JSON list of C-alpha atoms and ligand atoms in Angstrom, two decimals:
[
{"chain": "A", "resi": 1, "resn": "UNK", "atom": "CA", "xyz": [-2.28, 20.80, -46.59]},
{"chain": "A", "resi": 2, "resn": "UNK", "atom": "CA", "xyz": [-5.81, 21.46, -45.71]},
{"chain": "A", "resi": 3, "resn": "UNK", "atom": "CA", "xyz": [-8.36, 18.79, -44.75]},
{"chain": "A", "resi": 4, "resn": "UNK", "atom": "CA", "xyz": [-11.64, 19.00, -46.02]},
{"chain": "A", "resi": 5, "resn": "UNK", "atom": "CA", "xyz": [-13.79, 17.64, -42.63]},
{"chain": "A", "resi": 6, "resn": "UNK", "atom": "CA", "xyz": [-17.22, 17.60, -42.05]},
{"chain": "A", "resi": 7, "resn": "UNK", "atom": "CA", "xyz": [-17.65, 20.66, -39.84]},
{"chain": "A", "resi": 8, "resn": "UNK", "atom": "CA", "xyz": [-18.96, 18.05, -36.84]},
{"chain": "A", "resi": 9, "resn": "UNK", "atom": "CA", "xyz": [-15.81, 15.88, -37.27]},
{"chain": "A", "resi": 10, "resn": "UNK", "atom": "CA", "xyz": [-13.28, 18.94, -37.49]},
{"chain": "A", "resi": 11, "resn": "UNK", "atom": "CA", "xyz": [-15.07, 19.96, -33.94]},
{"chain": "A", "resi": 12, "resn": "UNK", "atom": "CA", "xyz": [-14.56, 16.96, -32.39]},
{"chain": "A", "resi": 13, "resn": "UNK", "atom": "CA", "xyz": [-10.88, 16.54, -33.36]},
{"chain": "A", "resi": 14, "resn": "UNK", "atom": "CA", "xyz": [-10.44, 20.21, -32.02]},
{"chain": "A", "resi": 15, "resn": "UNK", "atom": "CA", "xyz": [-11.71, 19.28, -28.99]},
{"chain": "A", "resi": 16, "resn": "UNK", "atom": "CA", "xyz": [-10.07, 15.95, -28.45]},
{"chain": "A", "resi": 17, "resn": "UNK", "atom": "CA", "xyz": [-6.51, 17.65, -29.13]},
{"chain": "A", "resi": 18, "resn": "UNK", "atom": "CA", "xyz": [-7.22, 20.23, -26.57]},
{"chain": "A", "resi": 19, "resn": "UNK", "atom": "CA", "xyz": [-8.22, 17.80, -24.29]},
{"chain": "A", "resi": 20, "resn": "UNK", "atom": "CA", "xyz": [-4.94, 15.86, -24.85]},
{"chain": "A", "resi": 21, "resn": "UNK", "atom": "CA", "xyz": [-3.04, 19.05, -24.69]},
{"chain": "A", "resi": 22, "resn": "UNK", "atom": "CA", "xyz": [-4.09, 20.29, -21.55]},
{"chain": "A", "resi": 23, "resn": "UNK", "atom": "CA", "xyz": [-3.76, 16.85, -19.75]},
{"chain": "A", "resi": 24, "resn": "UNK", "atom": "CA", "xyz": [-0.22, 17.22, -20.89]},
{"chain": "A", "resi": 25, "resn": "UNK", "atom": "CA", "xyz": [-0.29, 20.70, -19.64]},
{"chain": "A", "resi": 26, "resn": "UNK", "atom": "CA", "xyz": [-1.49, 19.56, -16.08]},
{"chain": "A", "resi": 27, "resn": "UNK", "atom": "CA", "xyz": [0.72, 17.01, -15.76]},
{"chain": "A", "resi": 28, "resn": "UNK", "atom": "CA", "xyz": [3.87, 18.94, -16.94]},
{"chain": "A", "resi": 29, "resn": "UNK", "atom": "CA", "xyz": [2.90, 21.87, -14.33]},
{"chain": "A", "resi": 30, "resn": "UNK", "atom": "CA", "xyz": [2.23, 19.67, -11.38]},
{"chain": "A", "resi": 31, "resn": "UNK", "atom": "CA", "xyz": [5.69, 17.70, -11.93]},
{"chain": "A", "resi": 32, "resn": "UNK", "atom": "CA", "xyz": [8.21, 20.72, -12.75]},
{"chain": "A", "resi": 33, "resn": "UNK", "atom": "CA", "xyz": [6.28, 23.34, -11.22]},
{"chain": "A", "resi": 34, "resn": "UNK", "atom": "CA", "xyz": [5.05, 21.99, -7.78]},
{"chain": "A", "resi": 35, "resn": "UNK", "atom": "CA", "xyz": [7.63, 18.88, -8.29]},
{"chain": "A", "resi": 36, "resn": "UNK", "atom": "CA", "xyz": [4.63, 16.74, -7.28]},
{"chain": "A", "resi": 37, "resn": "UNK", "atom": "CA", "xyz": [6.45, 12.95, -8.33]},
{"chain": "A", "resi": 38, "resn": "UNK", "atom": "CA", "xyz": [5.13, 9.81, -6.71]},
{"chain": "A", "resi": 39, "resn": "UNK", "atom": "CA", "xyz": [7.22, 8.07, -4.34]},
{"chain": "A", "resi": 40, "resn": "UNK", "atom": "CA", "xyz": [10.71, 7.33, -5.96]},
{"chain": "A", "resi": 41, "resn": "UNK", "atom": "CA", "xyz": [13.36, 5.26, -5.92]},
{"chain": "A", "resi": 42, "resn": "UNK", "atom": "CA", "xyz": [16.33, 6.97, -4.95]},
{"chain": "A", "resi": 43, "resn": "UNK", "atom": "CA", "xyz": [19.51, 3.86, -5.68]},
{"chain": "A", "resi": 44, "resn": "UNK", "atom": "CA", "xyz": [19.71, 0.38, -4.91]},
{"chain": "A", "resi": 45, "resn": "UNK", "atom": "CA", "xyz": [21.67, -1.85, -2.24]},
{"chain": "A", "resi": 46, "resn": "UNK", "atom": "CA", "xyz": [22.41, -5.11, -2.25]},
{"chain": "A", "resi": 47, "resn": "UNK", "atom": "CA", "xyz": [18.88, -6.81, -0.53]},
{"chain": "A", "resi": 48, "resn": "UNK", "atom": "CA", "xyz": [20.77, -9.52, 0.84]},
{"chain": "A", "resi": 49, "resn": "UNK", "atom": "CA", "xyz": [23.10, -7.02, 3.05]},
{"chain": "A", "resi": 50, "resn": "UNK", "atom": "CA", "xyz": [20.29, -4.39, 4.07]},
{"chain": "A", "resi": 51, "resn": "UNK", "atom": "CA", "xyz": [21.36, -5.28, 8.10]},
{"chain": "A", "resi": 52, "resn": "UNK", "atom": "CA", "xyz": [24.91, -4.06, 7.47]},
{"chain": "A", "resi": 53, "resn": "UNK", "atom": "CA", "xyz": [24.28, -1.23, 4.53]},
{"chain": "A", "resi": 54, "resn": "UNK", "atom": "CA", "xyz": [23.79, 2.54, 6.28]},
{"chain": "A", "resi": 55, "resn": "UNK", "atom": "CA", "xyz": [21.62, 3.37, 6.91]},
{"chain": "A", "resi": 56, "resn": "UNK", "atom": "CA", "xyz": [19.88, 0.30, 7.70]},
{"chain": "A", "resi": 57, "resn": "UNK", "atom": "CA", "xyz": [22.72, -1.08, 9.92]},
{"chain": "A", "resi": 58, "resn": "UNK", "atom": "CA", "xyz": [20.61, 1.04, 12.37]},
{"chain": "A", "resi": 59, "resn": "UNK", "atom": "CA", "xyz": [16.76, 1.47, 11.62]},
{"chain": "A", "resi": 60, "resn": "UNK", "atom": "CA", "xyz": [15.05, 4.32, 13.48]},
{"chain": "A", "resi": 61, "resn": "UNK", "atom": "CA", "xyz": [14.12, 7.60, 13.70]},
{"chain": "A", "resi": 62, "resn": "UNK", "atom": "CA", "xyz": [16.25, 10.26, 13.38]},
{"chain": "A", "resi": 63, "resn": "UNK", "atom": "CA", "xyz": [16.23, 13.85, 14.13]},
{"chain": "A", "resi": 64, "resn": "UNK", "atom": "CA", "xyz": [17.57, 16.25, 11.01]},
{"chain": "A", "resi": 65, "resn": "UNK", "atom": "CA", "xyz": [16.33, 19.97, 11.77]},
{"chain": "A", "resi": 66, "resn": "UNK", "atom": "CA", "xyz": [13.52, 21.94, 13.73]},
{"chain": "A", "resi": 67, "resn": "UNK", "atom": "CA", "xyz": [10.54, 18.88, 14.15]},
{"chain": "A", "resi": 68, "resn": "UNK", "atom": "CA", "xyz": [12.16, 17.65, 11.04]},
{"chain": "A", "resi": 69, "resn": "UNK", "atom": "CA", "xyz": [13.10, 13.39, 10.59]},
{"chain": "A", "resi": 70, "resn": "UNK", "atom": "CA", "xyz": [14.52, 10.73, 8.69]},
{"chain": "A", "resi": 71, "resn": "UNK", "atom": "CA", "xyz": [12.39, 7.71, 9.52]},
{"chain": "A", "resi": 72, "resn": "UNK", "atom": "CA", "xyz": [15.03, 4.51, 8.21]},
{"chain": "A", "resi": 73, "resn": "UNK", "atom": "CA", "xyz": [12.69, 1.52, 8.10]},
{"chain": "A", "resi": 74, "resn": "UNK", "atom": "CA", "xyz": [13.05, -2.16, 6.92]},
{"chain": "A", "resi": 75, "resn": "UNK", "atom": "CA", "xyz": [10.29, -4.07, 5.64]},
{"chain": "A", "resi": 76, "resn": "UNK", "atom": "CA", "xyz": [10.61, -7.62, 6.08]},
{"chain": "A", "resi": 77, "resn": "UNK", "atom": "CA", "xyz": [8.69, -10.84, 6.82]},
{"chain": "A", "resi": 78, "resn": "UNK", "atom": "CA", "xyz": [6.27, -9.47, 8.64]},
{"chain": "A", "resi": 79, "resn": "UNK", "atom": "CA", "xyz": [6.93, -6.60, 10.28]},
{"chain": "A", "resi": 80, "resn": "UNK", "atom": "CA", "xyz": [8.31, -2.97, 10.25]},
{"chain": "A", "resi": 81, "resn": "UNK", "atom": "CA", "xyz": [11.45, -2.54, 12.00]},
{"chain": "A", "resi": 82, "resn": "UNK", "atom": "CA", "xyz": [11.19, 0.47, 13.84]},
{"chain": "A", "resi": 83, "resn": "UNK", "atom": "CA", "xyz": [7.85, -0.90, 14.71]},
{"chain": "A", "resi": 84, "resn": "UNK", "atom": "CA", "xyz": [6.52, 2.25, 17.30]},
{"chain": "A", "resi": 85, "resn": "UNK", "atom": "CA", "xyz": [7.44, 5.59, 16.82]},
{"chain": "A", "resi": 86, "resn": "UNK", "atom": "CA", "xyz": [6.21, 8.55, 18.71]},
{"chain": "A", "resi": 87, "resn": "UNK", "atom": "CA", "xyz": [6.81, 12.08, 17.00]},
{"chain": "A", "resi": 88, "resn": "UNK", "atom": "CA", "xyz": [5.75, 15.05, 17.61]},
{"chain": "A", "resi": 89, "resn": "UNK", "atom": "CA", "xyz": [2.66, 16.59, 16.05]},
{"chain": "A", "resi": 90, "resn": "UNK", "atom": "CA", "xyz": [4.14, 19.07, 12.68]},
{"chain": "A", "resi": 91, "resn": "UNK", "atom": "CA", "xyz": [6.44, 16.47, 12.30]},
{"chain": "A", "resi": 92, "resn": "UNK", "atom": "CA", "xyz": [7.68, 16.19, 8.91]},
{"chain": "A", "resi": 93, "resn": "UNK", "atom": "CA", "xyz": [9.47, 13.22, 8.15]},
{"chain": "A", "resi": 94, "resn": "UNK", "atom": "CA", "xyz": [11.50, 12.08, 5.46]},
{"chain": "A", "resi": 95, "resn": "UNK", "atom": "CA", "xyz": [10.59, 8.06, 4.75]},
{"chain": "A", "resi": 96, "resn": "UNK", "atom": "CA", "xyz": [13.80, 5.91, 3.42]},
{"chain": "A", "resi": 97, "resn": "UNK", "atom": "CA", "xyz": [12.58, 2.62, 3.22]},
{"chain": "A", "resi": 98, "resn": "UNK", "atom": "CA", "xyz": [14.14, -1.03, 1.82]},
{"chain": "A", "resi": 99, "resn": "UNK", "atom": "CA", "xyz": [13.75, -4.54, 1.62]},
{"chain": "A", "resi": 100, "resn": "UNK", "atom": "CA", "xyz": [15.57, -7.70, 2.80]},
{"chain": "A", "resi": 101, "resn": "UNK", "atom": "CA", "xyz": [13.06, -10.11, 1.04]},
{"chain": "A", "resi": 102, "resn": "UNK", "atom": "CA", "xyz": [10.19, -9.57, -1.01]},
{"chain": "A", "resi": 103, "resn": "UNK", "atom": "CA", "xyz": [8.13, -6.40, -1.88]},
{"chain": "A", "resi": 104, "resn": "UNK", "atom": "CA", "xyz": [6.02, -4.64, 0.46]},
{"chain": "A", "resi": 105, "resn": "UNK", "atom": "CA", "xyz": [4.37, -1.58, 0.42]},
{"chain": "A", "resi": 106, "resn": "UNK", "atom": "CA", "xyz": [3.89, 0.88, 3.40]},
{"chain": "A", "resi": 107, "resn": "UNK", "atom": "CA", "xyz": [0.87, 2.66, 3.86]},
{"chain": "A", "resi": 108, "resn": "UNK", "atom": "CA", "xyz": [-0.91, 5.25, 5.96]},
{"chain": "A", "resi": 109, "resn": "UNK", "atom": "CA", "xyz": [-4.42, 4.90, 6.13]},
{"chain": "A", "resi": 110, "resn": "UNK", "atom": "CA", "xyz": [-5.69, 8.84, 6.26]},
{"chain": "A", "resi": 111, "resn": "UNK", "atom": "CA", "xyz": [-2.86, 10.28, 4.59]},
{"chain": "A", "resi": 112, "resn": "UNK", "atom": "CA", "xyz": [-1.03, 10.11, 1.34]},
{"chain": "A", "resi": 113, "resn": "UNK", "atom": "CA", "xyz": [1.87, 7.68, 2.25]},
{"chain": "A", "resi": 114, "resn": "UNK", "atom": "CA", "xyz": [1.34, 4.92, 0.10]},
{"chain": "A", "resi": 115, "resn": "UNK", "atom": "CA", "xyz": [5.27, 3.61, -1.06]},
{"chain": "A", "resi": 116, "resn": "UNK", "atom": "CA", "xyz": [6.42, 0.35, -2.56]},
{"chain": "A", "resi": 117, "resn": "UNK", "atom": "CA", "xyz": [9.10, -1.27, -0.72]},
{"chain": "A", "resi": 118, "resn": "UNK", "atom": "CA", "xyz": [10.90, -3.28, -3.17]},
{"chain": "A", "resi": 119, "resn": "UNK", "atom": "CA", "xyz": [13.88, -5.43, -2.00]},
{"chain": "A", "resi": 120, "resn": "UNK", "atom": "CA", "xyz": [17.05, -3.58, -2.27]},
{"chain": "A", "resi": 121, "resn": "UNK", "atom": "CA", "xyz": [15.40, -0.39, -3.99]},
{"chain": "A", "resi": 122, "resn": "UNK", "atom": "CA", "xyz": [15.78, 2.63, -1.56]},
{"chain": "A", "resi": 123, "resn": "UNK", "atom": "CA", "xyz": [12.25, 4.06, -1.88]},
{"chain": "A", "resi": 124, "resn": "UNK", "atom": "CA", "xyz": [11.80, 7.64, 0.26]},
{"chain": "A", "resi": 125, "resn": "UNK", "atom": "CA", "xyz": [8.95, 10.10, 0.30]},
{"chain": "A", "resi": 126, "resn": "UNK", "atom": "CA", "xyz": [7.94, 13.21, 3.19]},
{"chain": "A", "resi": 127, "resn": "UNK", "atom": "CA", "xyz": [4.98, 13.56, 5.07]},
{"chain": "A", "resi": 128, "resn": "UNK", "atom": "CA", "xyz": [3.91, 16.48, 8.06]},
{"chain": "A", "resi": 129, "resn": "UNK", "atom": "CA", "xyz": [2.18, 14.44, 10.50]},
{"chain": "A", "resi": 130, "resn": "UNK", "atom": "CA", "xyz": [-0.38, 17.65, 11.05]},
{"chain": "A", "resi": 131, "resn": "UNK", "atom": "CA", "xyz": [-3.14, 16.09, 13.24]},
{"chain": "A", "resi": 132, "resn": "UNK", "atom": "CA", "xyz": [-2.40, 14.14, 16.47]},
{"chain": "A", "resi": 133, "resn": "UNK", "atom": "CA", "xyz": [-3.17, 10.81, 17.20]},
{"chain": "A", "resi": 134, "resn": "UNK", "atom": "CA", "xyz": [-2.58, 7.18, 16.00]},
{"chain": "A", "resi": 135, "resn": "UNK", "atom": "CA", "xyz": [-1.77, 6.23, 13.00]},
{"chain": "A", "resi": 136, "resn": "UNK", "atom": "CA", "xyz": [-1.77, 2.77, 11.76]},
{"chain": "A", "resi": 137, "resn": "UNK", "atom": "CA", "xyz": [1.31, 1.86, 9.03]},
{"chain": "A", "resi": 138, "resn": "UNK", "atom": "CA", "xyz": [0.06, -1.14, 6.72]},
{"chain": "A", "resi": 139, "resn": "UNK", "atom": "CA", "xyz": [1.51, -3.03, 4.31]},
{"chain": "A", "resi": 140, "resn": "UNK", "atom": "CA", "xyz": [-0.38, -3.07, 1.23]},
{"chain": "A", "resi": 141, "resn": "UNK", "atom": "CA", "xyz": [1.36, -5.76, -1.16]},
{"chain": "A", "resi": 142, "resn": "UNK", "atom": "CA", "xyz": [0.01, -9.09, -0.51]},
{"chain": "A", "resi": 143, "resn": "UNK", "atom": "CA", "xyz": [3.98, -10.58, 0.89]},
{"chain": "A", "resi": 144, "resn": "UNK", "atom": "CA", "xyz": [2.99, -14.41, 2.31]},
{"chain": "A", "resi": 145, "resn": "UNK", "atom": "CA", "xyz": [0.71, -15.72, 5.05]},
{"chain": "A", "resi": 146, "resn": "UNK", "atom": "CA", "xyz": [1.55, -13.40, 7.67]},
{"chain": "A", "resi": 147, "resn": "UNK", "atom": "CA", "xyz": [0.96, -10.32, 5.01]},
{"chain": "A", "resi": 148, "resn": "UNK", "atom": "CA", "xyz": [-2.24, -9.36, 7.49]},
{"chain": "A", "resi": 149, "resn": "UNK", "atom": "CA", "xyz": [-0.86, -9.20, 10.34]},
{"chain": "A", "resi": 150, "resn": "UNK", "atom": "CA", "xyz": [2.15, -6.50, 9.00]},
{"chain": "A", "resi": 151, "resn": "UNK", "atom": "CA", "xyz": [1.37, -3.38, 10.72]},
{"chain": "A", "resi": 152, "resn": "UNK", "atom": "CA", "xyz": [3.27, -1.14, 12.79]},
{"chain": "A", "resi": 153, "resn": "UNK", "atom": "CA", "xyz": [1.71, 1.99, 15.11]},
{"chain": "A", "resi": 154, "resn": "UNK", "atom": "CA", "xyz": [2.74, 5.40, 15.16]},
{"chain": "A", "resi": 155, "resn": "UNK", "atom": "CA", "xyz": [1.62, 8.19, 17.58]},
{"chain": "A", "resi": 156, "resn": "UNK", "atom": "CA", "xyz": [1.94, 11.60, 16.76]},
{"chain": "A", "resi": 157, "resn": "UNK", "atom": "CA", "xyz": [1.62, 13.54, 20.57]},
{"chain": "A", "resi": 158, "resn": "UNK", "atom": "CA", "xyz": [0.49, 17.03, 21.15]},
{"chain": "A", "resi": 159, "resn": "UNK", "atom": "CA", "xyz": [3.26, 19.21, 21.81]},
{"chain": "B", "resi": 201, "resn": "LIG", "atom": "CU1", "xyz": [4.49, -7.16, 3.76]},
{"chain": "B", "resi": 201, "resn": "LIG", "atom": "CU2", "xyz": [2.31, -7.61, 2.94]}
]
């Protein structure tokens, strides 16, 4: 079947299918090709036994490889639990975070860590702390009255 279009109109619909096309083509390159996904949820606990479901039994940070972590967190009225971390600078660590109550979010002001704590979801995502220095973990889902005041510090040293 051939459409008889104004040549104008036929132009435009060219270019607004090869606009859609290569949006599609971005976005299928960045996820399958450099596996760029946002901050996923990897399975579910129970949220009202996250203090007695590993890893959470025991929050903390956790050496895996060469300057290489699992940071286990909890989220929970109002605080981070671990609250203060030192790592090293290069650090890469692998976030696995939960929560008991209601949802959070945990964000790094300055870098790309920006995941939604949900209660029971097990949400993870890596970061390489490359620059020394302090960095501030906020949470950025409004979660009650003390929501301002739910921070935690982290200090990434010099080696
Ligand atoms: Cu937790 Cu806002």
């Amino acid at each position: 079947m051939r459409l008889d279009l104004p040549r104008l109109e036929a132009l435009w619909l060219k270019i607004s299918i090869g606009t859609l096309a290569s949006f599609l083509l971005i976005i299928g390159i960045m996820a399958f090709g450099f596996h760029l996904h946002p901050a996923s949820s990897r399975y579910a606990i129970d949220p009202t036994r996250v203090n007695e479901t590993p890893p959470f039994d025991q929050p903390g940070l956790y050496a895996i490889g060469p300057n290489e972590y699992r940071a286990v967190i909890i989220a929970k009225l109002f605080t981070f639990i671990p609250s203060d971390l030192t790592i090293p600078k290069g650090a890469t660590v692998h976030f696995m975070i939960t929560s008991p109550d209601v949802i959070h979010g945990l964000s790094i002001p300055g870098t790309n860590v920006n995941i939604m704590v949900i209660p029971g979801q097990v949400n993870t995502f890596t970061y390489t702390f490359k620059r020394a220095g302090e960095y501030l973990l906020l949470c950025n889902e409004y979660c009650g009255a003390g929501h301002q005041m739910m921070m935690a510090k982290w200090t990434v040293k010099e080696e």
